[in-house]
mmCIF file of C-alpha atoms in Angstrom:
data_model
loop_
_atom_site.group_PDB
_atom_site.id
_atom_site.type_symbol
_atom_site.label_atom_id
_atom_site.label_comp_id
_atom_site.label_asym_id
_atom_site.label_seq_id
_atom_site.Cartn_x
_atom_site.Cartn_y
_atom_site.Cartn_z
ATOM 1 C CA UNK A 1 -4.562 136.861 16.250
ATOM 2 C CA UNK A 2 -2.217 133.889 16.297
ATOM 3 C CA UNK A 3 0.840 136.017 17.053
ATOM 4 C CA UNK A 4 -0.962 137.687 19.968
ATOM 5 C CA UNK A 5 -2.264 134.338 21.184
ATOM 6 C CA UNK A 6 1.182 132.744 21.224
ATOM 7 C CA UNK A 7 2.755 135.812 22.830
ATOM 8 C CA UNK A 8 0.199 135.523 25.668
ATOM 9 C CA UNK A 9 0.874 131.778 25.919
ATOM 10 C CA UNK A 10 4.566 132.478 26.461
ATOM 11 C CA UNK A 11 3.779 135.142 29.042
ATOM 12 C CA UNK A 12 1.247 133.227 31.171
ATOM 13 C CA UNK A 13 2.461 129.703 30.491
ATOM 14 C CA UNK A 14 0.551 126.620 29.447
ATOM 15 C CA UNK A 15 -3.002 126.040 30.684
ATOM 16 C CA UNK A 16 -3.882 123.486 33.326
ATOM 17 C CA UNK A 17 -6.575 122.296 30.911
ATOM 18 C CA UNK A 18 -7.504 123.097 27.344
ATOM 19 C CA UNK A 19 -10.768 121.883 25.806
ATOM 20 C CA UNK A 20 -11.580 120.094 29.056
ATOM 21 C CA UNK A 21 -14.828 118.105 29.046
ATOM 22 C CA UNK A 22 -17.066 118.232 32.095
ATOM 23 C CA UNK A 23 -20.466 117.114 33.336
ATOM 24 C CA UNK A 24 -22.619 118.886 35.923
ATOM 25 C CA UNK A 25 -25.600 116.957 37.323
ATOM 26 C CA UNK A 26 -28.613 119.219 37.805
ATOM 27 C CA UNK A 27 -31.052 116.556 38.879
ATOM 28 C CA UNK A 28 -31.049 112.769 38.742
ATOM 29 C CA UNK A 29 -31.029 111.967 35.044
ATOM 30 C CA UNK A 30 -30.348 115.556 33.901
ATOM 31 C CA UNK A 31 -26.695 116.265 33.258
ATOM 32 C CA UNK A 32 -25.229 119.249 31.435
ATOM 33 C CA UNK A 33 -22.165 118.396 29.414
ATOM 34 C CA UNK A 34 -19.696 120.968 28.167
ATOM 35 C CA UNK A 35 -16.179 121.742 27.123
ATOM 36 C CA UNK A 36 -14.069 124.532 28.618
ATOM 37 C CA UNK A 37 -11.657 126.339 26.314
ATOM 38 C CA UNK A 38 -9.007 127.107 28.920
ATOM 39 C CA UNK A 39 -8.312 126.709 32.643
ATOM 40 C CA UNK A 40 -5.171 128.444 33.840
ATOM 41 C CA UNK A 41 -3.476 129.295 37.102
ATOM 42 C CA UNK A 42 -1.396 132.426 37.506
ATOM 43 C CA UNK A 43 1.947 132.533 39.282
ATOM 44 C CA UNK A 44 0.202 133.979 42.350
ATOM 45 C CA UNK A 45 -2.264 131.052 42.435
ATOM 46 C CA UNK A 46 -5.352 132.659 40.856
ATOM 47 C CA UNK A 47 -7.394 129.940 39.156
ATOM 48 C CA UNK A 48 -9.132 131.272 36.035
ATOM 49 C CA UNK A 49 -11.479 129.807 33.432
ATOM 50 C CA UNK A 50 -11.464 131.479 30.010
ATOM 51 C CA UNK A 51 -13.685 131.129 26.983
ATOM 52 C CA UNK A 52 -12.125 132.115 23.671
ATOM 53 C CA UNK A 53 -14.121 134.530 21.513
ATOM 54 C CA UNK A 54 -13.182 135.552 17.987
ATOM 55 C CA UNK A 55 -15.724 138.345 17.446
ATOM 56 C CA UNK A 56 -14.566 141.351 15.459
ATOM 57 C CA UNK A 57 -17.165 143.650 17.018
ATOM 58 C CA UNK A 58 -15.801 146.622 18.986
ATOM 59 C CA UNK A 59 -14.950 145.722 22.588
ATOM 60 C CA UNK A 60 -17.669 147.968 23.977
ATOM 61 C CA UNK A 61 -20.264 145.878 22.103
ATOM 62 C CA UNK A 62 -19.067 142.537 23.472
ATOM 63 C CA UNK A 63 -20.421 140.843 26.591
ATOM 64 C CA UNK A 64 -18.554 141.097 29.854
ATOM 65 C CA UNK A 65 -18.018 138.011 31.998
ATOM 66 C CA UNK A 66 -19.937 139.146 35.082
ATOM 67 C CA UNK A 67 -23.341 137.548 35.030
ATOM 68 C CA UNK A 68 -22.495 135.071 32.251
ATOM 69 C CA UNK A 69 -24.372 131.813 32.803
ATOM 70 C CA UNK A 70 -22.056 130.093 30.324
ATOM 71 C CA UNK A 71 -18.926 131.046 32.272
ATOM 72 C CA UNK A 72 -20.573 130.280 35.607
ATOM 73 C CA UNK A 73 -21.443 126.825 34.310
ATOM 74 C CA UNK A 74 -17.828 126.392 33.215
ATOM 75 C CA UNK A 75 -16.779 127.362 36.749
ATOM 76 C CA UNK A 76 -18.906 124.501 38.068
ATOM 77 C CA UNK A 77 -17.201 122.277 35.512
ATOM 78 C CA UNK A 78 -13.829 123.346 36.885
ATOM 79 C CA UNK A 79 -15.046 122.464 40.375
ATOM 80 C CA UNK A 80 -15.935 118.999 39.079
ATOM 81 C CA UNK A 81 -12.497 118.645 37.432
ATOM 82 C CA UNK A 82 -10.284 120.120 40.165
ATOM 83 C CA UNK A 83 -12.363 119.956 43.326
ATOM 84 C CA UNK A 84 -12.469 123.747 43.682
ATOM 85 C CA UNK A 85 -14.156 126.602 41.891
ATOM 86 C CA UNK A 86 -12.068 129.138 39.994
ATOM 87 C CA UNK A 87 -11.333 132.545 41.440
ATOM 88 C CA UNK A 88 -12.087 134.245 38.129
ATOM 89 C CA UNK A 89 -14.090 133.668 34.966
ATOM 90 C CA UNK A 90 -13.506 135.486 31.728
ATOM 91 C CA UNK A 91 -13.448 135.892 28.002
ATOM 92 C CA UNK A 92 -10.331 136.054 25.881
ATOM 93 C CA UNK A 93 -11.255 138.223 22.896
ATOM 94 C CA UNK A 94 -8.708 136.988 20.394
ATOM 95 C CA UNK A 95 -9.232 139.688 17.751
ATOM 96 C CA UNK A 96 -8.592 142.361 20.382
ATOM 97 C CA UNK A 97 -5.929 140.441 22.327
ATOM 98 C CA UNK A 98 -7.912 141.306 25.437
ATOM 99 C CA UNK A 99 -8.833 139.219 28.455
ATOM 100 C CA UNK A 100 -11.857 140.391 30.453
ATOM 101 C CA UNK A 101 -12.323 138.715 33.816
ATOM 102 C CA UNK A 102 -14.658 138.914 36.775
ATOM 103 C CA UNK A 103 -14.513 137.246 40.174
ATOM 104 C CA UNK A 104 -16.548 134.062 40.438
ATOM 105 C CA UNK A 105 -18.754 134.589 43.473
ATOM 106 C CA UNK A 106 -21.058 132.452 45.578
ATOM 107 C CA UNK A 107 -23.924 134.563 44.235
ATOM 108 C CA UNK A 108 -22.972 133.648 40.651
ATOM 109 C CA UNK A 109 -22.826 129.994 41.638
ATOM 110 C CA UNK A 110 -26.325 130.203 43.163
ATOM 111 C CA UNK A 111 -27.617 132.056 40.093
ATOM 112 C CA UNK A 112 -26.313 129.471 37.638
ATOM 113 C CA UNK A 113 -27.615 126.574 39.732
ATOM 114 C CA UNK A 114 -31.007 128.292 39.959
ATOM 115 C CA UNK A 115 -31.158 129.072 36.236
ATOM 116 C CA UNK A 116 -30.152 125.598 35.175
ATOM 117 C CA UNK A 117 -32.374 124.100 37.878
ATOM 118 C CA UNK A 118 -35.274 125.989 36.298
ATOM 119 C CA UNK A 119 -34.189 124.585 32.936
ATOM 120 C CA UNK A 120 -34.161 121.067 34.388
ATOM 121 C CA UNK A 121 -37.688 121.616 35.748
ATOM 122 C CA UNK A 122 -38.848 122.863 32.337
ATOM 123 C CA UNK A 123 -37.306 119.838 30.633
ATOM 124 C CA UNK A 124 -38.993 117.491 33.095
ATOM 125 C CA UNK A 125 -42.354 119.223 32.436
ATOM 126 C CA UNK A 126 -41.707 119.215 28.666
ATOM 127 C CA UNK A 127 -41.873 123.053 28.538
ATOM 128 C CA UNK A 128 -39.730 124.549 25.825
ATOM 129 C CA UNK A 129 -40.324 128.277 25.595
ATOM 130 C CA UNK A 130 -38.425 129.921 22.733
ATOM 131 C CA UNK A 131 -36.157 132.814 23.632
ATOM 132 C CA UNK A 132 -35.572 134.453 20.274
ATOM 133 C CA UNK A 133 -32.467 136.551 19.746
ATOM 134 C CA UNK A 134 -31.638 137.747 16.205
ATOM 135 C CA UNK A 135 -27.944 136.812 16.390
ATOM 136 C CA UNK A 136 -28.624 133.320 17.701
ATOM 137 C CA UNK A 137 -31.738 132.622 15.616
ATOM 138 C CA UNK A 138 -29.845 133.489 12.455
ATOM 139 C CA UNK A 139 -27.592 130.422 12.845
ATOM 140 C CA UNK A 140 -29.905 128.081 14.775
ATOM 141 C CA UNK A 141 -30.256 124.620 13.221
ATOM 142 C CA UNK A 142 -33.816 124.287 14.626
ATOM 143 C CA UNK A 143 -35.330 127.091 12.520
ATOM 144 C CA UNK A 144 -37.552 124.707 10.487
ATOM 145 C CA UNK A 145 -39.196 123.448 13.701
ATOM 146 C CA UNK A 146 -39.350 126.751 15.610
ATOM 147 C CA UNK A 147 -42.674 128.612 15.793
ATOM 148 C CA UNK A 148 -40.813 131.869 16.459
ATOM 149 C CA UNK A 149 -38.899 131.561 13.217
ATOM 150 C CA UNK A 150 -41.703 129.860 11.272
ATOM 151 C CA UNK A 151 -45.073 131.349 12.419
ATOM 152 C CA UNK A 152 -47.086 128.793 10.422
ATOM 153 C CA UNK A 153 -46.105 126.218 13.075
ATOM 154 C CA UNK A 154 -47.852 128.122 15.881
ATOM 155 C CA UNK A 155 -51.232 126.640 14.947
ATOM 156 C CA UNK A 156 -49.971 123.107 15.301
ATOM 157 C CA UNK A 157 -48.793 123.564 18.887
#
């Protein structure tokens, strides 16, 4: 993985940002904070945000960037950092030495703002609906307090 990573680094050049912190205000008092793995600009001026993934699953079982709320949020972070949104968002699957990208569209921007706006509304109303997913629940640090993982807690809600 490291050899492939460094070979790509030499080919595309250094990133504009690596591990860049950002904040996106959803509502007054509700700010999402994140860190973007990589922001790069190609020789022809294409601005791209990439999230590194180290999964060993086959490529056809890995998520694609189109429709990713995580990457769309990162795109808004890039807008905060650089004053413009990226042209592309994508994943760099390190184990496969593969970059998958998708255009970042106005529709994606509206979708992420709507989704995180809904989240902000839920936070303001103190609504926390669990969205169980086996892969995520397996490593979640909130298992002891989650009624989805620990059904005995459902009675106390």
